[in-house]
Coordinates of C-alpha atoms (C1' of nucleotides) and ligand atoms in Angstrom, one line a residue:
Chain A
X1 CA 14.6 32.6 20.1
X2 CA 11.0 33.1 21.0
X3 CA 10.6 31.1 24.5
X4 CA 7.0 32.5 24.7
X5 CA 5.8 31.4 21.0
X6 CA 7.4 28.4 20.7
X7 CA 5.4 27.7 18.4
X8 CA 4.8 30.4 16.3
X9 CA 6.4 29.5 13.3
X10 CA 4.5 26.4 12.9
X11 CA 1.1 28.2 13.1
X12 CA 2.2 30.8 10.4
X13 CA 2.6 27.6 8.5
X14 CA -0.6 25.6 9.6
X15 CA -2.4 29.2 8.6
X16 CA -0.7 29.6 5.5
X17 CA -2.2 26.5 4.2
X18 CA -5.6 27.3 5.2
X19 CA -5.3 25.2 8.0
X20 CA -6.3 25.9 11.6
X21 CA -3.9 26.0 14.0
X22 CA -5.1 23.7 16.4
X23 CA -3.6 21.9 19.8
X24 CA -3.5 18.4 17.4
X25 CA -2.1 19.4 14.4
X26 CA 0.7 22.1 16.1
X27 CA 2.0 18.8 18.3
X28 CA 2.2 17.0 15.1
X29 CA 3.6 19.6 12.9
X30 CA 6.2 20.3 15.7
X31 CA 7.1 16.9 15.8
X32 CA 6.7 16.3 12.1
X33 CA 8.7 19.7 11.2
X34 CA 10.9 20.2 14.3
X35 CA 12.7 16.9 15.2
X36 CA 15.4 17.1 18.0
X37 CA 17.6 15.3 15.3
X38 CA 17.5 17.4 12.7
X39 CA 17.0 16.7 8.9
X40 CA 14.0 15.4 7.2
X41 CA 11.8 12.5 8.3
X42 CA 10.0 9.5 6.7
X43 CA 7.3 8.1 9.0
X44 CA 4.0 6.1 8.6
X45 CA 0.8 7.6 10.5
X46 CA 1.3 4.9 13.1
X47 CA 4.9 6.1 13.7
X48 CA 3.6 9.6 14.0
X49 CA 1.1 8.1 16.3
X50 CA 2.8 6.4 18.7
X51 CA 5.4 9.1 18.9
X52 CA 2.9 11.7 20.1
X53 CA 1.6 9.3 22.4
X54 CA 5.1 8.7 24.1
X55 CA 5.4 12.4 23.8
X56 CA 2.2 13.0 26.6
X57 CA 0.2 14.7 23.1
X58 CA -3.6 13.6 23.3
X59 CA -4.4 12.8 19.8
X60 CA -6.2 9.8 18.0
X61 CA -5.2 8.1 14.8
X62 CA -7.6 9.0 12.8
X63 CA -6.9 12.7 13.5
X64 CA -3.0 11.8 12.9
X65 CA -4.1 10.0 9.1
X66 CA -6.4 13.6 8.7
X67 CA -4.1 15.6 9.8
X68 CA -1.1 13.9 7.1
X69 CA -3.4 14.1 4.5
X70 CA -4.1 17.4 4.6
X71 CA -0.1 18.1 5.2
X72 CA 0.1 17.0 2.3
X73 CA -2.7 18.1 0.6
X74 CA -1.4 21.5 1.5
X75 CA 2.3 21.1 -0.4
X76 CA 3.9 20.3 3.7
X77 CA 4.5 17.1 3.1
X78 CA 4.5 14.4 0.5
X79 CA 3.3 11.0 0.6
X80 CA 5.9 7.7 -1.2
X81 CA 4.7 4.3 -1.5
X82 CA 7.5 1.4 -1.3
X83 CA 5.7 -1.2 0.6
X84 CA 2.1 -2.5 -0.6
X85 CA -0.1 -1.6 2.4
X86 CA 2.4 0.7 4.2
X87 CA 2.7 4.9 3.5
X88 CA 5.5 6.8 4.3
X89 CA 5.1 10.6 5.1
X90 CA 8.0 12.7 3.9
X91 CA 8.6 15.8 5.3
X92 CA 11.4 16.9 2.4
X93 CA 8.6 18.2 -0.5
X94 CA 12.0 19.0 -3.3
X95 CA 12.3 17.2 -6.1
X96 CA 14.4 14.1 -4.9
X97 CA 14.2 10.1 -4.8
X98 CA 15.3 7.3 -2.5
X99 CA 16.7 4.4 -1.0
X100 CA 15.2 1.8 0.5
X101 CA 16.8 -0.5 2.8
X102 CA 14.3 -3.5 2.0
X103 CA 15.6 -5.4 5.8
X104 CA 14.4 -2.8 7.9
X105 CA 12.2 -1.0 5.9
X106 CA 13.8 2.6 6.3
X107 CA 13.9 5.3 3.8
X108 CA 17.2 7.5 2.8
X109 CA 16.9 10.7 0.3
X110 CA 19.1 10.8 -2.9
X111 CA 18.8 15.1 -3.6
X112 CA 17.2 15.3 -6.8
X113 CA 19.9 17.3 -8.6
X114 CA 22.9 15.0 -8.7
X115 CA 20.5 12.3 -10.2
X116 CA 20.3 12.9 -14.1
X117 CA 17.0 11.0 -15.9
X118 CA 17.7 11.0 -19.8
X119 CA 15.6 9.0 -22.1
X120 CA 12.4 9.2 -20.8
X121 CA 9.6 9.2 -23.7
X122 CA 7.0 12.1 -23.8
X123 CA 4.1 11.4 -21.8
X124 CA 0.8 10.5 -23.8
X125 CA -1.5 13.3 -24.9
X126 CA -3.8 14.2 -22.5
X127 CA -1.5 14.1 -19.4
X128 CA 0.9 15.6 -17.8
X129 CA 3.7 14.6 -15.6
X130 CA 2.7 15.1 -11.5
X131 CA 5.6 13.6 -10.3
X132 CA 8.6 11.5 -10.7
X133 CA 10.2 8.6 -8.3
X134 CA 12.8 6.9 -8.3
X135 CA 13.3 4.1 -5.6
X136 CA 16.8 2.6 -4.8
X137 CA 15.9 -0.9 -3.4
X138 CA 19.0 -1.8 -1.6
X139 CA 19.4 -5.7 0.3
X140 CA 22.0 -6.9 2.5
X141 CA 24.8 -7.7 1.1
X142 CA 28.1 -6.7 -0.9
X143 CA 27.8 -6.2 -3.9
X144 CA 29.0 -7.5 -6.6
X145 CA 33.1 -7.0 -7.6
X146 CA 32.9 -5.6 -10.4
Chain B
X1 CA 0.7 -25.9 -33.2
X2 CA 0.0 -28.5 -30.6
X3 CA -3.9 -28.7 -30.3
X4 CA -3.2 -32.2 -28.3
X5 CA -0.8 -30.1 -25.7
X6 CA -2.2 -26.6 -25.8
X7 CA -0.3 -25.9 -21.9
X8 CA 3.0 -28.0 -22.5
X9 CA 5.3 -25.0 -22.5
X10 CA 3.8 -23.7 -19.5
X11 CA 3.8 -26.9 -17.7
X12 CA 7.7 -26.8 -18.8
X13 CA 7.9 -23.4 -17.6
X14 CA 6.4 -24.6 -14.2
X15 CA 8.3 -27.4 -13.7
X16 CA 11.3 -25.7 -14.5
X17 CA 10.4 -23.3 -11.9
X18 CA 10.0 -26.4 -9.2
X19 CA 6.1 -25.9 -9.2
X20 CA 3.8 -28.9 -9.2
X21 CA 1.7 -27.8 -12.6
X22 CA -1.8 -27.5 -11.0
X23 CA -4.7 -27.1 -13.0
X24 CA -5.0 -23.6 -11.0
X25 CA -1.3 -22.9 -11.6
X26 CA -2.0 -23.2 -15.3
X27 CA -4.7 -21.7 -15.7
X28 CA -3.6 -18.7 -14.0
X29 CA -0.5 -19.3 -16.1
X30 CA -2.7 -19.1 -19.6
X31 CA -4.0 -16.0 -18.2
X32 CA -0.8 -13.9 -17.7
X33 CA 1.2 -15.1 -20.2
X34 CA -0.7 -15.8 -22.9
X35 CA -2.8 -13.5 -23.4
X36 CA -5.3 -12.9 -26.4
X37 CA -4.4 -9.4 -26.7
X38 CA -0.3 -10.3 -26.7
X39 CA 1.9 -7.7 -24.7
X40 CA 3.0 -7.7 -21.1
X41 CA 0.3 -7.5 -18.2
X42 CA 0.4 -5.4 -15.2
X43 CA -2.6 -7.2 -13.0
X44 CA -3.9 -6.9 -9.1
X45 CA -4.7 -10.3 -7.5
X46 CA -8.3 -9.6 -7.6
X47 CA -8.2 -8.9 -11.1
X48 CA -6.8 -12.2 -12.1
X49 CA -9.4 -14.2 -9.5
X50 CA -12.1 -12.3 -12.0
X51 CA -10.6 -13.0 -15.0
X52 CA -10.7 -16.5 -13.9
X53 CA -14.0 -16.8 -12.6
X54 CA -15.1 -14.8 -15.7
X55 CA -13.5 -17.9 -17.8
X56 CA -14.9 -20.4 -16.0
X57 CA -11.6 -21.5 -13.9
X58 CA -12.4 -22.9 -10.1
X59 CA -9.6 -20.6 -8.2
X60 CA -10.1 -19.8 -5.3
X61 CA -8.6 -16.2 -3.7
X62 CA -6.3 -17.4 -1.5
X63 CA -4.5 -20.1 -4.7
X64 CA -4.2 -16.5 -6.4
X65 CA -2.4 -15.1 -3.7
X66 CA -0.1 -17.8 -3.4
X67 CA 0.6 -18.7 -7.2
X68 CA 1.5 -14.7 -7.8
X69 CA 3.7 -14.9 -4.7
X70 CA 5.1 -18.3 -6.2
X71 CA 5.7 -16.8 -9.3
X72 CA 7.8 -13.9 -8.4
X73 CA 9.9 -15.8 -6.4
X74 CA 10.9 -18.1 -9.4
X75 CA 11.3 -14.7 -11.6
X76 CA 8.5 -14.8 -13.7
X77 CA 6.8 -12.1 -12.0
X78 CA 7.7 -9.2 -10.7
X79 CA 5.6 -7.3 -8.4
X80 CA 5.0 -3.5 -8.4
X81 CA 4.0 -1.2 -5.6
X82 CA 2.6 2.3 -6.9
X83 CA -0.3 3.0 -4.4
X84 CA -0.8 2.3 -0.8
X85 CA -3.1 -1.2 -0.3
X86 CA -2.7 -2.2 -4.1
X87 CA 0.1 -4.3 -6.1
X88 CA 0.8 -5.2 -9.5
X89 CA 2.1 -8.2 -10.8
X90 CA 4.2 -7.4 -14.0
X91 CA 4.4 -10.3 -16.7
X92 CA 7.1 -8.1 -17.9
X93 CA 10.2 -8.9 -15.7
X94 CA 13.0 -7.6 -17.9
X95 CA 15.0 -4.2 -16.5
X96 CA 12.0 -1.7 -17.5
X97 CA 9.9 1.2 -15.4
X98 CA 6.9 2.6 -15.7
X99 CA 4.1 5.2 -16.3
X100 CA 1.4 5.2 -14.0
X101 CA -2.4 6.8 -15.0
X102 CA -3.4 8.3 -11.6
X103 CA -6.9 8.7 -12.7
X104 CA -7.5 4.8 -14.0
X105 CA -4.6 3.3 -12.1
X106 CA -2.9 1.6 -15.0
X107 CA 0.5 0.8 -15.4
X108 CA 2.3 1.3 -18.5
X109 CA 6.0 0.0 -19.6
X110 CA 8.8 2.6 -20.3
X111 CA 11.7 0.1 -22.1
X112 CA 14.7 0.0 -19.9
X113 CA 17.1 0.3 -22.3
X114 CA 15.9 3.6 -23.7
X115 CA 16.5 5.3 -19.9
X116 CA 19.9 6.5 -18.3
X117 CA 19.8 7.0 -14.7
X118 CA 23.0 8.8 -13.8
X119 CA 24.9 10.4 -10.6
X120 CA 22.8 8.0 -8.2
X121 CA 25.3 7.5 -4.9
X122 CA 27.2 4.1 -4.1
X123 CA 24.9 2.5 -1.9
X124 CA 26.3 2.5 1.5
X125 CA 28.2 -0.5 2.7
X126 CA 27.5 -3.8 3.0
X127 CA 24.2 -3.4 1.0
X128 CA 23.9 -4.1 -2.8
X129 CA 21.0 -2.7 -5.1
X130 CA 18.4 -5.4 -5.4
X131 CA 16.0 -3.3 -7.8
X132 CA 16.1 0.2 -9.3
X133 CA 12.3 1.2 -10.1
X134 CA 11.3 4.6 -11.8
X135 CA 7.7 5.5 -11.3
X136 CA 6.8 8.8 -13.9
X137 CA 2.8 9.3 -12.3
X138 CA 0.6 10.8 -14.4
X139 CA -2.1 13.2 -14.4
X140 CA -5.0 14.1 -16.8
X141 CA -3.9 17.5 -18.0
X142 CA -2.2 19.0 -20.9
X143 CA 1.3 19.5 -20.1
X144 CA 2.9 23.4 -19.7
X145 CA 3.5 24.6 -22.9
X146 CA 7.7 25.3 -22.8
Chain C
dA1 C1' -16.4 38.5 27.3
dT2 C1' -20.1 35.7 25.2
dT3 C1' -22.3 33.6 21.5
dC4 C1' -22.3 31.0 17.5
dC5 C1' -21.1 27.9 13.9
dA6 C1' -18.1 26.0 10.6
dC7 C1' -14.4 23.3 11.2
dA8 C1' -12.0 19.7 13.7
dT9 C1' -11.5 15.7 16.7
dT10 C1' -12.7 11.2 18.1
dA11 C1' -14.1 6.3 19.4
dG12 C1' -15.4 2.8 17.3
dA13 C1' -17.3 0.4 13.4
dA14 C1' -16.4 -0.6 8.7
dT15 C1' -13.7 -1.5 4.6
dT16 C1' -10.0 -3.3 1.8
dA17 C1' -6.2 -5.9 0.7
dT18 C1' -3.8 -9.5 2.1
dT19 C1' -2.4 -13.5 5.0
dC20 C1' -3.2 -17.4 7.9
dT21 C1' -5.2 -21.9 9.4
dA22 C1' -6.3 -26.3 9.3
dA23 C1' -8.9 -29.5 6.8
dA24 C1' -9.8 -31.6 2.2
dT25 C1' -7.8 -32.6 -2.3
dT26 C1' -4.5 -33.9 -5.7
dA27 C1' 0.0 -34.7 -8.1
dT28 C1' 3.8 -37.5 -8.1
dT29 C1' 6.6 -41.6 -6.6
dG30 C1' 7.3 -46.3 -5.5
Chain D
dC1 C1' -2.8 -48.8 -6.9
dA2 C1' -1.2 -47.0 -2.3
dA3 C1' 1.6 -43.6 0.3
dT4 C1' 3.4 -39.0 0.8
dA5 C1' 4.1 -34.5 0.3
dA6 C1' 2.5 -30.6 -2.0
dT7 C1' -1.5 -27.9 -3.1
dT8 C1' -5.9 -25.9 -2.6
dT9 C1' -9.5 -23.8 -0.2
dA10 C1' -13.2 -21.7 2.9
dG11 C1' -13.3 -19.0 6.2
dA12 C1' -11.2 -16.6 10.0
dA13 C1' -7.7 -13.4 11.1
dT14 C1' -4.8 -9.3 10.5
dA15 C1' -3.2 -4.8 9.3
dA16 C1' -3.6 -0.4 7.4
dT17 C1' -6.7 2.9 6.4
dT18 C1' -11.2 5.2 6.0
dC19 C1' -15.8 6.2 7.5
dT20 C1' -19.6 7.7 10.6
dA21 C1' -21.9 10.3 13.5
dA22 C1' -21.5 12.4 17.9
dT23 C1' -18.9 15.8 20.5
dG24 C1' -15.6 19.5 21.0
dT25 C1' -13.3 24.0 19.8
dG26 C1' -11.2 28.1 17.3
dG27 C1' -12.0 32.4 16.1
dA28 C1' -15.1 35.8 14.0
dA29 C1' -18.9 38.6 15.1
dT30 C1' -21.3 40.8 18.4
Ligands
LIG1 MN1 -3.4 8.5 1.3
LIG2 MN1 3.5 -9.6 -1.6
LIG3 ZN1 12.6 11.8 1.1
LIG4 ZN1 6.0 -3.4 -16.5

DNA sequence: ATTCCACATTAGAATTATTCTAAATTATTG
DNA sequence: CAATAATTTAGAATAATTCTAATGTGGAAT
């Protein structure tokens, strides 16, 4: 609604997490928080990268690895590990778990509350449960009659 | 029992899985699968090239790489991917999941049996679940009292 | 508006895990 | 014992990510 603070939003958010609101990390966060195609978004840093590149934004890839970090460090986005040596940034921060299409290496959200965990033993003394994930690897292929 | 043979079920277990048994292979084969302090292993590449150096077994990097790799594809590995730029290799390759200690970065097996995963989604079409893996990270902490 | 400085960005080098290459070695077969 | 194919290996190469140290900038204070 706002043509002449396009981007206000975003910087109450940036702010919010004690983050300055700068040219870099507004491109990012638009593109990170704001997609044309709506929904949520799984992307590496080089994905963001090249994306803001194609999209005329001046930024390097080291400030595109800073800037996800502290995303994330900030609650904005949330970091899932399926691959060894590849990170996926996921812009959905709820409680939910994934599929994993193992061919092209693409990411699909299962929400959290229709999945039902039952079972699991009480963590060890001395910690405390930071997080929960469960990964869906899925092949080509039918599966199985049953 | 077979002080003569002290490797003959792992050179079955090699040649069963159409590997030549090496003296690397089976050395590296001792290590992760019998080991003095029984149990299943969860162990990083460069972890095993120590252990092996540390006993005195000429192996170099590269043969680790390649025997792990070997070894999961003939099912007596399975590998695990819990942090970006770091896998496991899991001597335990049975339906399980796992804890995983942020702070050390150990791996620790929750028995499959004992979890039910229910209301996950059909997979869509045309792919089949290869692997279902549950993560449950862990921080130091005392959890919230209820 | 101008100044100031803590915070932010950046190019490029460095690091880390892993894979590749091509030559040397070894296990099995005949 | 060859002969052959599989295996090992050192070292180079790659890929993702992080680090460094120099430069730039947002925004508070004047
Ligand atoms: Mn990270
Ligand atoms: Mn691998
Ligand atoms: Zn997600
Ligand atoms: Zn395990």
């Amino acid at each position: 609604m706002n043509k002449d603070r396009p981007y206000s939003a975003l910087v109450q958010r940036l702010k919010a997490a004690g983050l300055r609101p700068t040219r870099q990390r507004l491109a990012l966060a638009k593109l990170l928080f704001e997609p044309q195609s709506g929904g949520d978004r799984h992307i590496t840093a080089e994905q963001l990268h090249a994306e803001a590149v194609a999209g005329a934004v001046r930024v390097s890839l080291a400030t595109v690895y800073n800037s996800l970090h502290q995303f994330t460090g900030a609650g904005l986005l949330r970091e899932v590990v399926v691959e060894p040596g590849r990170s996926y940034f996921d812009t959905n921060v709820s409680d939910h778990h994934h599929f994993y299409f193992e061919d092209g290496g693409r990411l699909q959200d299962i929400p959290g509350e229709q999945v039902h965990l039952e079972g699991l033993p009480t963590p060890p003394e001395g910690t405390r449960v930071a997080r929960i994930d469960v990964i869906v690897r899925l092949s080509d292929g039918e599966s199985e009659a049953s």
